[in-house]
């Protein structure tokens, strides 16, 4: 039998490795930024075009490379970070595998310019699909400039799987945030399609967070610090009242490297137990410093999944540190046994001012005059006149019609054409003959010919609003309510980018904005359904839901936006609905094109047949 095992050519092996290292343009950004940091750079510039599909360029002022190093850097497993296997247990650099540049060069057009401080001229190398096209001497500044063009040009199947430019840019921005937050001592610049998105000067951790996520974030942060023999913990957590419904600003850094750790994340959630609802997520920026020999980062090519030697101890220290931080800064409630609650002002009177007593005097009053409405010294003039009790029944006239207590005295039983008996509640029947009532503030129940109709009020309202908003976005006929006083809201640059992306759709349903180019946005108009007091909350949830939906859903922008709006504006379980609202919910639901399911593909109603009800009484 002939031999069937063969060695793969280098370009094929590089493409296979690229499938692990380079999943999307954001993966290239991560590798190039980390290489620039390992090169001891103090200023790093990132330039992106078309979501990274056309161009990704990273320029740094690091140590640079010689001619030989520049050529060897694109070979597989060629690295300056480690020399032996023992070095894997004492890593202080970002990269160490020597696969990144080789994998990138296998699936893109790469242009490298580099020069060391001791050289007068630099090196210029062009590579296309692992093949070196040109290598020449050139005049360049100290450091390295590496451009990656036409990503996946020789793997069209992989390129077709990429999302839209906006989604890919969002992933790139996330990677940029992770690197920039870990290194506040480095100056970063981020450009997209010729416009500057971020300009981050050298600063401290707190200011770096505020520069990235907006100035309003600085007031939400609570510092945490703890130093033990196992780990040194520093960073910030967000106050419980600013917890969000989506996983937003949650960052773990171990030895200045962004990591993902569900186990440590659970420690943070446990520390917030009792302070936030179970469906909310707190924000945190936590920096862990551990002994390099006690952490294994050589698990996955992306190096975000790590393994700690003693995770249980780390879990307990992290949880107690966050609890201590919450209590130290009076964020968590505390018991004060020396406090006298009797001296507290009642809640109902806290905002009420002092009221001066009013005295009214009748100057014509004579207590000695016979028949006066006053009191004398004898029993006939006690100072008070008894109110007449005549016609006291008048106090109770019409009271039976004013009290909103529903009685069942008016129940009548009639027979329909089929000979069956149906119950009609006269005092609850509408002009259309439809009877409804609310069950447990969760379901709306109504009688139908085949039995009993039970509607899930939250899901039904989501379906109604979804089709309403989807129609308004499509035909652009939304009604806007102009605000008498424009509302100013502050957003981060990433949130501003999402607002710009969906501005046209939001305008179609009634929103109106000003100054979308600045951090503070003026809201001048809102849809009729959005209360003025909840504009900020609705927009925050809308941005978070839209971001999450666009990454996990293949639907159009209009559908994702309509889903997000219907989710945030629909009635919820626990809301009390009056009779008119119940009837409107039933009628509007069955006027929808798809009344059976909510926008999130969950059942909106069910019908319990008369036969099923009869079986309960057998």
mmCIF file of N, CA, C and O in Angstrom, residues 16 221 446 462 498 538:
data_model
loop_
_atom_site.group_PDB
_atom_site.id
_atom_site.type_symbol
_atom_site.label_atom_id
_atom_site.label_comp_id
_atom_site.label_asym_id
_atom_site.label_seq_id
_atom_site.Cartn_x
_atom_site.Cartn_y
_atom_site.Cartn_z
ATOM 1 N N UNK A 16 -4.540 27.268 7.306
ATOM 2 C CA UNK A 16 -5.227 26.520 8.362
ATOM 3 C C UNK A 16 -5.046 27.226 9.695
ATOM 4 O O UNK A 16 -5.992 27.387 10.482
ATOM 5 N N UNK A 221 -18.347 55.296 38.949
ATOM 6 C CA UNK A 221 -17.327 54.338 39.342
ATOM 7 C C UNK A 221 -17.075 54.356 40.840
ATOM 8 O O UNK A 221 -17.059 55.409 41.475
ATOM 9 N N UNK A 446 -60.777 36.189 28.003
ATOM 10 C CA UNK A 446 -62.014 36.553 27.330
ATOM 11 C C UNK A 446 -62.717 35.292 26.856
ATOM 12 O O UNK A 446 -62.080 34.239 26.652
ATOM 13 N N UNK A 462 -46.179 43.346 22.777
ATOM 14 C CA UNK A 462 -44.942 43.377 21.987
ATOM 15 C C UNK A 462 -45.242 43.133 20.508
ATOM 16 O O UNK A 462 -44.681 43.806 19.643
ATOM 17 N N UNK A 498 -23.757 54.176 17.259
ATOM 18 C CA UNK A 498 -24.979 53.406 17.040
ATOM 19 C C UNK A 498 -26.153 54.338 16.783
ATOM 20 O O UNK A 498 -26.996 54.071 15.905
ATOM 21 N N UNK A 538 -35.167 54.608 27.892
ATOM 22 C CA UNK A 538 -35.575 53.941 26.649
ATOM 23 C C UNK A 538 -34.430 53.939 25.643
ATOM 24 O O UNK A 538 -34.139 52.922 25.007
#
